[in-house]
Short mmCIF file of N, CA and C in Angstrom, two decimals:
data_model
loop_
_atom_site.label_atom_id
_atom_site.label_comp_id
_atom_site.label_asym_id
_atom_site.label_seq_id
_atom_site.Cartn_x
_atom_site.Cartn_y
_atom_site.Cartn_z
N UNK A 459 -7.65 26.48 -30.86
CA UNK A 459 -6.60 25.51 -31.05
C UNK A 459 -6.41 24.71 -29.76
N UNK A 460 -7.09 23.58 -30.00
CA UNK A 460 -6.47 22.75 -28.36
C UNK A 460 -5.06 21.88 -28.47
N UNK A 461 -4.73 21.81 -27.72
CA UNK A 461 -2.96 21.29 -27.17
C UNK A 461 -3.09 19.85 -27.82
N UNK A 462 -1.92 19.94 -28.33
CA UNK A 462 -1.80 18.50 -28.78
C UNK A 462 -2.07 18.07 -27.38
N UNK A 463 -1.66 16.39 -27.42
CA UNK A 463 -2.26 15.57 -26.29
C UNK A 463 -0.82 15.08 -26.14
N UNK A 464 0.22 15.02 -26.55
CA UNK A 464 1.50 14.89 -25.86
C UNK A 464 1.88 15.91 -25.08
N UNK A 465 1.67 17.39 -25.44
CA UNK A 465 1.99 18.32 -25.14
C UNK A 465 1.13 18.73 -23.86
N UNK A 466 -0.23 18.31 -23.84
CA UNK A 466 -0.96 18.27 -22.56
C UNK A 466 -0.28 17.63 -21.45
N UNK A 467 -0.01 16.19 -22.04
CA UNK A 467 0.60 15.26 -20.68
C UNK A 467 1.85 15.73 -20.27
N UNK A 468 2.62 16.19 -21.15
CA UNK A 468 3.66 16.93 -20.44
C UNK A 468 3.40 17.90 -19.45
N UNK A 469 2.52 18.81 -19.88
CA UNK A 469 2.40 19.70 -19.10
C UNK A 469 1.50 19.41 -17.48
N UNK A 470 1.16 18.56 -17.28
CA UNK A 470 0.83 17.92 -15.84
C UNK A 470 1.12 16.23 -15.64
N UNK A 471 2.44 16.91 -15.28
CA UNK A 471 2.65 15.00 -15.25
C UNK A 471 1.36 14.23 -14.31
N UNK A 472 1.61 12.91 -13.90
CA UNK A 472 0.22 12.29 -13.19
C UNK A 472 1.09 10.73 -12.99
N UNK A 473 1.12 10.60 -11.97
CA UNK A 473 1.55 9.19 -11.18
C UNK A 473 0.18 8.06 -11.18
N UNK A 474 0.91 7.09 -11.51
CA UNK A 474 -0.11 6.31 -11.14
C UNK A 474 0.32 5.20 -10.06
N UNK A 475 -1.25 5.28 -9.02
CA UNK A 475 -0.85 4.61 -7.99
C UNK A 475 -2.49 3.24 -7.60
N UNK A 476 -2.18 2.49 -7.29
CA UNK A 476 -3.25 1.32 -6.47
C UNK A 476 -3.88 1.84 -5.37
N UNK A 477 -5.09 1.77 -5.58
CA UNK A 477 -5.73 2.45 -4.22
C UNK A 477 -6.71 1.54 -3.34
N UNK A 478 -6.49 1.30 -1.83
CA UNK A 478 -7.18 0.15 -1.83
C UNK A 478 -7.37 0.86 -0.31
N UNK A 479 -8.45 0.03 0.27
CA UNK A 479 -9.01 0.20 1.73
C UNK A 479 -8.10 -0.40 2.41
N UNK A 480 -8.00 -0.09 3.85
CA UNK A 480 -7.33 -0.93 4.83
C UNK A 480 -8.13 -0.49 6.27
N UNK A 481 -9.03 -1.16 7.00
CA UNK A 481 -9.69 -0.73 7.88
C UNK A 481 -10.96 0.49 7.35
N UNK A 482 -11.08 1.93 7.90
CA UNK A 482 -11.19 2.89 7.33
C UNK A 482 -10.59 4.03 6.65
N UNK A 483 -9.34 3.39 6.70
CA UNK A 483 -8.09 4.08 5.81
C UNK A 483 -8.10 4.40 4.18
N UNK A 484 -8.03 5.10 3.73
CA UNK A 484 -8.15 4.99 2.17
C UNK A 484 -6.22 5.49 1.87
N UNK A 485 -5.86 3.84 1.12
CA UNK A 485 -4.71 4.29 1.25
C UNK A 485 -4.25 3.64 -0.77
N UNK A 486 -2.99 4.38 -0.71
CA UNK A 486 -2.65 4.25 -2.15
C UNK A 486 -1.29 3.83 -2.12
N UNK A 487 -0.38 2.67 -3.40
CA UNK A 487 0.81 2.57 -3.22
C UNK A 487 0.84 3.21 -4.78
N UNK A 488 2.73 3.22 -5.40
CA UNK A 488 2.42 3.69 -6.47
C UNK A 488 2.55 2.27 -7.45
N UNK A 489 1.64 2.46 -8.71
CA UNK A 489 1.74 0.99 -9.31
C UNK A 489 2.26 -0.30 -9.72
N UNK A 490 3.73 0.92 -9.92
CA UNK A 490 4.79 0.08 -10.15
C UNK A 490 5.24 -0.85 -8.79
N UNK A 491 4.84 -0.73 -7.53
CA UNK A 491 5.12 -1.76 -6.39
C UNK A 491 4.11 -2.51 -6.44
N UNK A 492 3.12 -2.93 -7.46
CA UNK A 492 1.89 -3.79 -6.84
C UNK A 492 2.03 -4.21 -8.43
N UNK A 493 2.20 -6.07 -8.00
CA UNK A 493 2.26 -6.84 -8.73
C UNK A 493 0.74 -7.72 -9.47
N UNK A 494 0.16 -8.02 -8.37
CA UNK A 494 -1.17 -8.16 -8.40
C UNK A 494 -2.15 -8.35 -6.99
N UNK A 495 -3.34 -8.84 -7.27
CA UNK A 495 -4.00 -9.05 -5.83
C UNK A 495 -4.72 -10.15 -6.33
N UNK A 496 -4.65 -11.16 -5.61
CA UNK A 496 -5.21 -12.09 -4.96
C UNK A 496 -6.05 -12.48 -3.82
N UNK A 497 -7.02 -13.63 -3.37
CA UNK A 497 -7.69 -14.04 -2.54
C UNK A 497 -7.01 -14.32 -1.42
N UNK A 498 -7.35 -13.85 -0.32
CA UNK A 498 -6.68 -14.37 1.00
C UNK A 498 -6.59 -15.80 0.64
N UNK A 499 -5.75 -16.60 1.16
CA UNK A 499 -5.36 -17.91 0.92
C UNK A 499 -5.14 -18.34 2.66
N UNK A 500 -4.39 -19.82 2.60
CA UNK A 500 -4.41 -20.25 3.96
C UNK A 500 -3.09 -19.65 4.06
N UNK A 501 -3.17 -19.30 5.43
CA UNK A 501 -2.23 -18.01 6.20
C UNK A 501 -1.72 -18.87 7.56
N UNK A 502 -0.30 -19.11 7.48
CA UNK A 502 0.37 -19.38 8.51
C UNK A 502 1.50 -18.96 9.10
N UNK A 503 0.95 -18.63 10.87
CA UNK A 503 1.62 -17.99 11.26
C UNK A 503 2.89 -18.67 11.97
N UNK A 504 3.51 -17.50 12.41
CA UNK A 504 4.89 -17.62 12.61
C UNK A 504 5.40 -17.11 13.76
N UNK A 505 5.82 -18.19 14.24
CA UNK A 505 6.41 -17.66 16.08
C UNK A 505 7.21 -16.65 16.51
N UNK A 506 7.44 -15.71 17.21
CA UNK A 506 8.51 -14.93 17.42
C UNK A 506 8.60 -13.76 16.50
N UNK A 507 7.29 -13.07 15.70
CA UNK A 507 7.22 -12.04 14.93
C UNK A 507 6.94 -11.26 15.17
N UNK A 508 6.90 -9.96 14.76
CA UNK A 508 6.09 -9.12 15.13
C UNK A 508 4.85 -9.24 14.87
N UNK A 509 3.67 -8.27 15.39
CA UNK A 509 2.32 -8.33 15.46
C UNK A 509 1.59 -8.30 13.89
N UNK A 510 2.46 -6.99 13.23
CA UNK A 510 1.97 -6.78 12.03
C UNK A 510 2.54 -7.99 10.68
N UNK A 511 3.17 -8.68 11.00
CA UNK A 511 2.80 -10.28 10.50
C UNK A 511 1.98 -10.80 10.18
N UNK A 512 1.09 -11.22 9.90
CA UNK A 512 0.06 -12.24 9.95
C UNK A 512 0.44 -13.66 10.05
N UNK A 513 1.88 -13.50 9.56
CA UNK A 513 2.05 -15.35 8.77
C UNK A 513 2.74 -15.37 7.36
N UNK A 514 2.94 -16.69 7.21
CA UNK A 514 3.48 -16.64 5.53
C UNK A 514 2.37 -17.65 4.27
N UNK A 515 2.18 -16.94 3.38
CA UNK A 515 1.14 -17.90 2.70
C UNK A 515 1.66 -18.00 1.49
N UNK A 516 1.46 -19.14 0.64
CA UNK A 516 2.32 -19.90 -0.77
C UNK A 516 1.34 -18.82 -1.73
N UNK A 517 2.57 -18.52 -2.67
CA UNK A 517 1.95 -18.29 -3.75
C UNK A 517 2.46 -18.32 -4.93
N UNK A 518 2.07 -18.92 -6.11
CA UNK A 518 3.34 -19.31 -7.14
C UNK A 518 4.80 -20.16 -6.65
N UNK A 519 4.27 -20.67 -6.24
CA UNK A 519 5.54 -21.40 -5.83
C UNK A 519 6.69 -21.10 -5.21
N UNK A 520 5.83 -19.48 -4.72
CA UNK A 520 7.28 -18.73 -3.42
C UNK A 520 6.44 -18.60 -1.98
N UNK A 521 6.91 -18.63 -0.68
CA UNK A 521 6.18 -18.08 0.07
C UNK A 521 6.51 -16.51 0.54
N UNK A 522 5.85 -16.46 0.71
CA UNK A 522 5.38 -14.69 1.05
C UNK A 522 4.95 -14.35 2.35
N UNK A 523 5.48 -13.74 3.02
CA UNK A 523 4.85 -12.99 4.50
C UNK A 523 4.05 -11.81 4.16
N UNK A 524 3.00 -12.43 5.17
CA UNK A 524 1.40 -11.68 4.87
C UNK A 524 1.85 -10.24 6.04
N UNK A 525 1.52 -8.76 5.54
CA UNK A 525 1.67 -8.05 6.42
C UNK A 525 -0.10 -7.53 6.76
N UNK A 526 0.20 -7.03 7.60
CA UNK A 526 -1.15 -6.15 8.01
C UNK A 526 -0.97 -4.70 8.32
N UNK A 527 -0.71 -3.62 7.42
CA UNK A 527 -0.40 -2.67 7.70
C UNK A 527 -1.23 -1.62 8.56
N UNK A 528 -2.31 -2.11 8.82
CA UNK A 528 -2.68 -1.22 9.86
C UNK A 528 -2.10 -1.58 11.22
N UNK A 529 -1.99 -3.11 11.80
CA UNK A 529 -1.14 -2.89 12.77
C UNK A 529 0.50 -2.14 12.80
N UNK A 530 1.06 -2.17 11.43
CA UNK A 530 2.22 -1.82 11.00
C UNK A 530 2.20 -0.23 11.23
N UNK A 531 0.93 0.07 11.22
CA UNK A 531 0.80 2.02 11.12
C UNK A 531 0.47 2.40 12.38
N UNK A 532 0.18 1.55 13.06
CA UNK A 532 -1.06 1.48 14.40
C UNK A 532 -1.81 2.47 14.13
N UNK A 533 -2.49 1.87 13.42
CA UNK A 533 -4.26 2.29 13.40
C UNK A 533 -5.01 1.04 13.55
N UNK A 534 -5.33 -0.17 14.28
CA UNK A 534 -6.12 -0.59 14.81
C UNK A 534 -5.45 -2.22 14.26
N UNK A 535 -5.96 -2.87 14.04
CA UNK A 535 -5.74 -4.46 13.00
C UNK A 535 -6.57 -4.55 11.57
N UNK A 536 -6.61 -5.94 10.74
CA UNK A 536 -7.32 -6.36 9.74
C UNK A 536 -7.88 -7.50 9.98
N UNK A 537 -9.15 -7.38 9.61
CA UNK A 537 -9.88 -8.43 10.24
C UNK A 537 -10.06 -9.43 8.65
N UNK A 538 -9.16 -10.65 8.51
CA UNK A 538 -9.08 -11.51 7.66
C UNK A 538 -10.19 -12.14 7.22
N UNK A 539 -11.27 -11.58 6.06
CA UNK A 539 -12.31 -12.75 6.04
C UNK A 539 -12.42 -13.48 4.63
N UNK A 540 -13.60 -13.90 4.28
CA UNK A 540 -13.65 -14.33 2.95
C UNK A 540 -13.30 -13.61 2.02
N UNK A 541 -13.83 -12.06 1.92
CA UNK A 541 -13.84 -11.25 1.03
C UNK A 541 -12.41 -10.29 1.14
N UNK A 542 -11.48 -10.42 1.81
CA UNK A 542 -10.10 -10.06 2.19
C UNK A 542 -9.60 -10.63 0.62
N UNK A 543 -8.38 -8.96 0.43
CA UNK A 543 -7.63 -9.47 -0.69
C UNK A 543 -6.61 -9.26 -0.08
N UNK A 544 -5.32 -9.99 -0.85
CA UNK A 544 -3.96 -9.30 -0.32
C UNK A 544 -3.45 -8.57 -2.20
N UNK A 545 -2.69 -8.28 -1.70
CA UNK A 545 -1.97 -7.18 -2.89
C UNK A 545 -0.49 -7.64 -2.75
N UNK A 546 0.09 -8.04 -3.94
CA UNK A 546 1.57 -8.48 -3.82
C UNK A 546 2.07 -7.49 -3.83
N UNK A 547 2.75 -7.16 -3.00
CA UNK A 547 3.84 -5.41 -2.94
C UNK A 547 4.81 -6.15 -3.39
N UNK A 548 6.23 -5.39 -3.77
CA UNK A 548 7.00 -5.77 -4.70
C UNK A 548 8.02 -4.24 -4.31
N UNK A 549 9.38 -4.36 -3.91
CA UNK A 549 10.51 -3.27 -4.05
C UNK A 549 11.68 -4.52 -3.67
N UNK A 550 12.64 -4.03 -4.74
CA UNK A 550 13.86 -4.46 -5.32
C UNK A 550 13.57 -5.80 -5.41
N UNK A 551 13.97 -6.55 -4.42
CA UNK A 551 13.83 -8.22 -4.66
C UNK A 551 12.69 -8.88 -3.74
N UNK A 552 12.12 -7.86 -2.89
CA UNK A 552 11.41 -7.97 -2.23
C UNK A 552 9.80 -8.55 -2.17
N UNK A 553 9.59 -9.42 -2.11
CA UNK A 553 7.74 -9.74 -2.42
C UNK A 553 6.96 -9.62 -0.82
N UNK A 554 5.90 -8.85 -0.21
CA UNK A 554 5.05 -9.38 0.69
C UNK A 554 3.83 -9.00 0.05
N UNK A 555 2.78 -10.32 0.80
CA UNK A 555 1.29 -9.96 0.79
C UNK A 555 0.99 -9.15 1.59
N UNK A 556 0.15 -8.32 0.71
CA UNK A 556 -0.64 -6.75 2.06
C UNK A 556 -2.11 -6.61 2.43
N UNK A 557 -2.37 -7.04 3.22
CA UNK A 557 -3.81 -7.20 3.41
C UNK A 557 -4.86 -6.05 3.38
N UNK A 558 -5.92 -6.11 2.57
CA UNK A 558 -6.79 -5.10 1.88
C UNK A 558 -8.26 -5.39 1.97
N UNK A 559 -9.05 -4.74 2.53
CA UNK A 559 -10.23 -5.29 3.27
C UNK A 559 -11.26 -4.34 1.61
N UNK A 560 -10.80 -3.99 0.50
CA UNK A 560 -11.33 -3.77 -0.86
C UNK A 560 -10.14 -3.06 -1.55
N UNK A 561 -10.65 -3.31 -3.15
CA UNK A 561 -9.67 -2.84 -3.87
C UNK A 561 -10.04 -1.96 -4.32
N UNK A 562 -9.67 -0.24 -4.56
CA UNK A 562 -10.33 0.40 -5.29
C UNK A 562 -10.13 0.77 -6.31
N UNK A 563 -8.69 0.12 -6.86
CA UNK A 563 -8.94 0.45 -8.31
C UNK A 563 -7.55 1.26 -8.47
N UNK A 564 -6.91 0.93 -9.99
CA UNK A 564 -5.89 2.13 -10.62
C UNK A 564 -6.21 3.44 -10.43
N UNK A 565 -5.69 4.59 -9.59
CA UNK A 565 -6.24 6.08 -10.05
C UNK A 565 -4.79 6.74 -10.79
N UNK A 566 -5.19 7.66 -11.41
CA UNK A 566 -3.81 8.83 -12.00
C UNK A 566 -4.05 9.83 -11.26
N UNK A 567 -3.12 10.10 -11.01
CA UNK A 567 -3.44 11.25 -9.72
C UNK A 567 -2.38 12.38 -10.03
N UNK A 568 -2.65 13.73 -10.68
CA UNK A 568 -1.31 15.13 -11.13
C UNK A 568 -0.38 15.36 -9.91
N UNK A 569 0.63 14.92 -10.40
CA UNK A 569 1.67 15.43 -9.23
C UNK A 569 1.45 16.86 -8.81
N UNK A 570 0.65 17.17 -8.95
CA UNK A 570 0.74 18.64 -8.46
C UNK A 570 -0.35 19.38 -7.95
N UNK A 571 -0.96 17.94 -7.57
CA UNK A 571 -2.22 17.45 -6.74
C UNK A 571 -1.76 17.25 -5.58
N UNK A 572 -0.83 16.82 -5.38
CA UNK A 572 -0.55 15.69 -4.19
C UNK A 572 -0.01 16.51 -3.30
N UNK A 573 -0.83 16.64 -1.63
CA UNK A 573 -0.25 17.52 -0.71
C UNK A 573 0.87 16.93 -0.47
N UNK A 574 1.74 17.76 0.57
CA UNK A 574 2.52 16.55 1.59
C UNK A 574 2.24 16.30 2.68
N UNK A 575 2.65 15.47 3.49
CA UNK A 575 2.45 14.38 4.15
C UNK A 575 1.69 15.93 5.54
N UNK A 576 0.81 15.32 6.06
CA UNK A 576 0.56 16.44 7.93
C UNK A 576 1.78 16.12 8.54
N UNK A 577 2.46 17.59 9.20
CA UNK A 577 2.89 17.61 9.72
C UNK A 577 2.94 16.81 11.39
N UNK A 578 4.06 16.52 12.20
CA UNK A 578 4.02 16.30 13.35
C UNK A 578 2.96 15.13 13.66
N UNK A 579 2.61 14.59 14.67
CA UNK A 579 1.16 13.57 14.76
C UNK A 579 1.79 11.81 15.07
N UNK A 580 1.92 11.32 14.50
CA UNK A 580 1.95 9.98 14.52
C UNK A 580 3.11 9.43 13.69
N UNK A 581 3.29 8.21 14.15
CA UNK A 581 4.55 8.05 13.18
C UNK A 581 4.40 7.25 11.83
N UNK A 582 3.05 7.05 11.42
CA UNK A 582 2.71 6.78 10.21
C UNK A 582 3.18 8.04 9.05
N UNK A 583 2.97 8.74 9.63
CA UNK A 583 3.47 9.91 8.64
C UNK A 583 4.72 9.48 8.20
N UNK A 584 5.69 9.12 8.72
CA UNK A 584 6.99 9.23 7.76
C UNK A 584 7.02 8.14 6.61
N UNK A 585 5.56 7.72 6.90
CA UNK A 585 5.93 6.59 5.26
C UNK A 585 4.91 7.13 4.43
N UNK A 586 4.41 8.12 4.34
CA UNK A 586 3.65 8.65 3.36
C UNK A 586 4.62 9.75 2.44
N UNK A 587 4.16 9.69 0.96
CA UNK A 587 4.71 10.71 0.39
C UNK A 587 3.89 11.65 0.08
N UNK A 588 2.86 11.09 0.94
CA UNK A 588 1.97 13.11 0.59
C UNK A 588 0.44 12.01 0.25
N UNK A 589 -0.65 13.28 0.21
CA UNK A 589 -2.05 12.92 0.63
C UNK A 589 -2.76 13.66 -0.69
N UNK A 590 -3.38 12.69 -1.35
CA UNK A 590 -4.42 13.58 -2.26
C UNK A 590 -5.72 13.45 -2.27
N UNK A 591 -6.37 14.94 -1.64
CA UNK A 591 -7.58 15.66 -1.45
C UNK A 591 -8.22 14.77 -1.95
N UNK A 592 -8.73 15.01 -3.38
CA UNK A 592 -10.07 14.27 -4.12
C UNK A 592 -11.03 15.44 -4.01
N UNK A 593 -12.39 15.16 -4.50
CA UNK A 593 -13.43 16.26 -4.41
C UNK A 593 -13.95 16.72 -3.18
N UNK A 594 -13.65 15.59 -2.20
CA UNK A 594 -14.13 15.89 -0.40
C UNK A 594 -13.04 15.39 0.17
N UNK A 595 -13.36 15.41 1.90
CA UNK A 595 -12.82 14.68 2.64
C UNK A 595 -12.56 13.59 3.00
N UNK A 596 -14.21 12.85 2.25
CA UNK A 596 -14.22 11.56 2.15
C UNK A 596 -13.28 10.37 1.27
N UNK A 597 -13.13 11.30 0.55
CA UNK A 597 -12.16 10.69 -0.66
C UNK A 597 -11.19 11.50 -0.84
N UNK A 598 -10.39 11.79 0.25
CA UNK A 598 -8.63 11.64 0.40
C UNK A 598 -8.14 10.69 0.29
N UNK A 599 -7.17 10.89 0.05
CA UNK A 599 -6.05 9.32 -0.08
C UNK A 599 -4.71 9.46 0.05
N UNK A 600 -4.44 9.00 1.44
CA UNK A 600 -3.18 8.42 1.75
C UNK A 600 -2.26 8.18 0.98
N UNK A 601 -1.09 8.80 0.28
CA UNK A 601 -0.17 7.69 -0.46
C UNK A 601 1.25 7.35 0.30
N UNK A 602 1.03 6.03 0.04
CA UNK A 602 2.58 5.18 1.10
C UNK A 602 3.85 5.66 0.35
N UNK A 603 4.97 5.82 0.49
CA UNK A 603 5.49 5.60 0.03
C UNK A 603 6.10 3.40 0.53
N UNK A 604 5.71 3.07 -0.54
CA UNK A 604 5.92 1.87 -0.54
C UNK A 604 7.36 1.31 -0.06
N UNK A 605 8.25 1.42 -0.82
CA UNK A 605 9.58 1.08 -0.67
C UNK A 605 10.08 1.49 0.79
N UNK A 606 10.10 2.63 1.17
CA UNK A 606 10.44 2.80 2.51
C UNK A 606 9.42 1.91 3.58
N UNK A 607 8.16 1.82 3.60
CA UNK A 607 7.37 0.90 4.37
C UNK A 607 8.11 -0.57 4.83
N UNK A 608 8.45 -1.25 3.46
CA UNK A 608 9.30 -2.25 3.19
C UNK A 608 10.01 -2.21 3.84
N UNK A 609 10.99 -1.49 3.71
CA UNK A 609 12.54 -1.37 4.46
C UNK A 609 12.57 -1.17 5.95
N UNK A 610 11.25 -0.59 6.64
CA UNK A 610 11.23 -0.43 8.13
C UNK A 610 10.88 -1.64 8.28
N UNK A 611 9.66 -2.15 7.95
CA UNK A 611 9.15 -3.50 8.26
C UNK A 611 10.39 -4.63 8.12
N UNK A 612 10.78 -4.43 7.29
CA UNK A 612 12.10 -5.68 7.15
C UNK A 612 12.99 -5.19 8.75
N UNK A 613 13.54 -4.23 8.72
CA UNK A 613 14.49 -3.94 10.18
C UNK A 613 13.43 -4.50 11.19
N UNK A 614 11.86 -4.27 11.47
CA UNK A 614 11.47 -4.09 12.56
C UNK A 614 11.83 -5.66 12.69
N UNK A 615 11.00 -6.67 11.71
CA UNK A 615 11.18 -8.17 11.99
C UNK A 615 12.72 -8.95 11.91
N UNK A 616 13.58 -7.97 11.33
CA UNK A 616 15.08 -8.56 11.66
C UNK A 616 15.66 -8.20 13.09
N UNK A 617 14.53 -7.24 13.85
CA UNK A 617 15.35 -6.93 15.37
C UNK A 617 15.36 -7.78 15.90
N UNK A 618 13.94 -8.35 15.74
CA UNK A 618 12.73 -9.32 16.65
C UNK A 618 14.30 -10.29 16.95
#
């Protein structure tokens, strides 16, 4: 007798999150913050910002500040080229472009998969909600918690 298939999904819930490169980072938001991704577009910057800024670039008829979250994590920069996507992040009223050097795609990932975050280390850690393994090392994955990312980045550029 196999499990119904409602009764399966109950029994391991599974988040779904966007998983995309950033440098050599393999990092994930959860879906519901990612609106879509788009082509790097023309990117203009902006005086008196912080580093992890890039600039603000039009899109739909709103403009949007381009972030670069690896300077935002300090793990190194993003190097903007042709093949650069950004990813519209999205919490409460909030829109920025996030710069993504590939996209890897929708994964479902069992909540009960998902480590939590390494202890102690760097201060990227406090915007992660935990890290999932995968079959190796190679394919771990970072997950942001998105919304909080947002909310520091907004204070850091309202100190400025």
């Amino acid at each position: 007798m196999a499990p119904d298939r409602a009764v399966a999904g109950q029994a391991r819930p599974e988040q779904e999150f966007f998983c995309f490169r950033a440098g050599e980072l393999r990092l994930a938001v959860p879906s519901e913050n990612v609106l879509e991704v788009i082509r790097t577009g023309l990117l203009t910057p902006l005086p008196r910002t912080p580093s992890f800024l890039l600039g603000v670039t039009g899109h739909r008829g709103e403009v949007l500040p381009v972030m670069d979250l690896l300077r935002f994590l300090g793990k190194g920069e993003a190097r903007v080229g042709a093949r650069t996507r950004l990813f519209i992040g999205t919490s409460g009223n909030y829109r920025v472009g996030v710069v993504a050097d590939a996209v890897l795609g929708l994964r479902r990932i069992p909540v009960a998969d998902i480590l939590p975050p390494p202890l102690g280390g760097d201060a990227a850690v406090e915007h992660l909600l935990g890290v999932y393994g995968g079959n190796s090392p190679q394919d771990a994955i970072a997950l942001v918690n998105f919304t909080k990312l947002l909310q520091s980045a907004r204070q850091r550029a309202v100190v400025r």
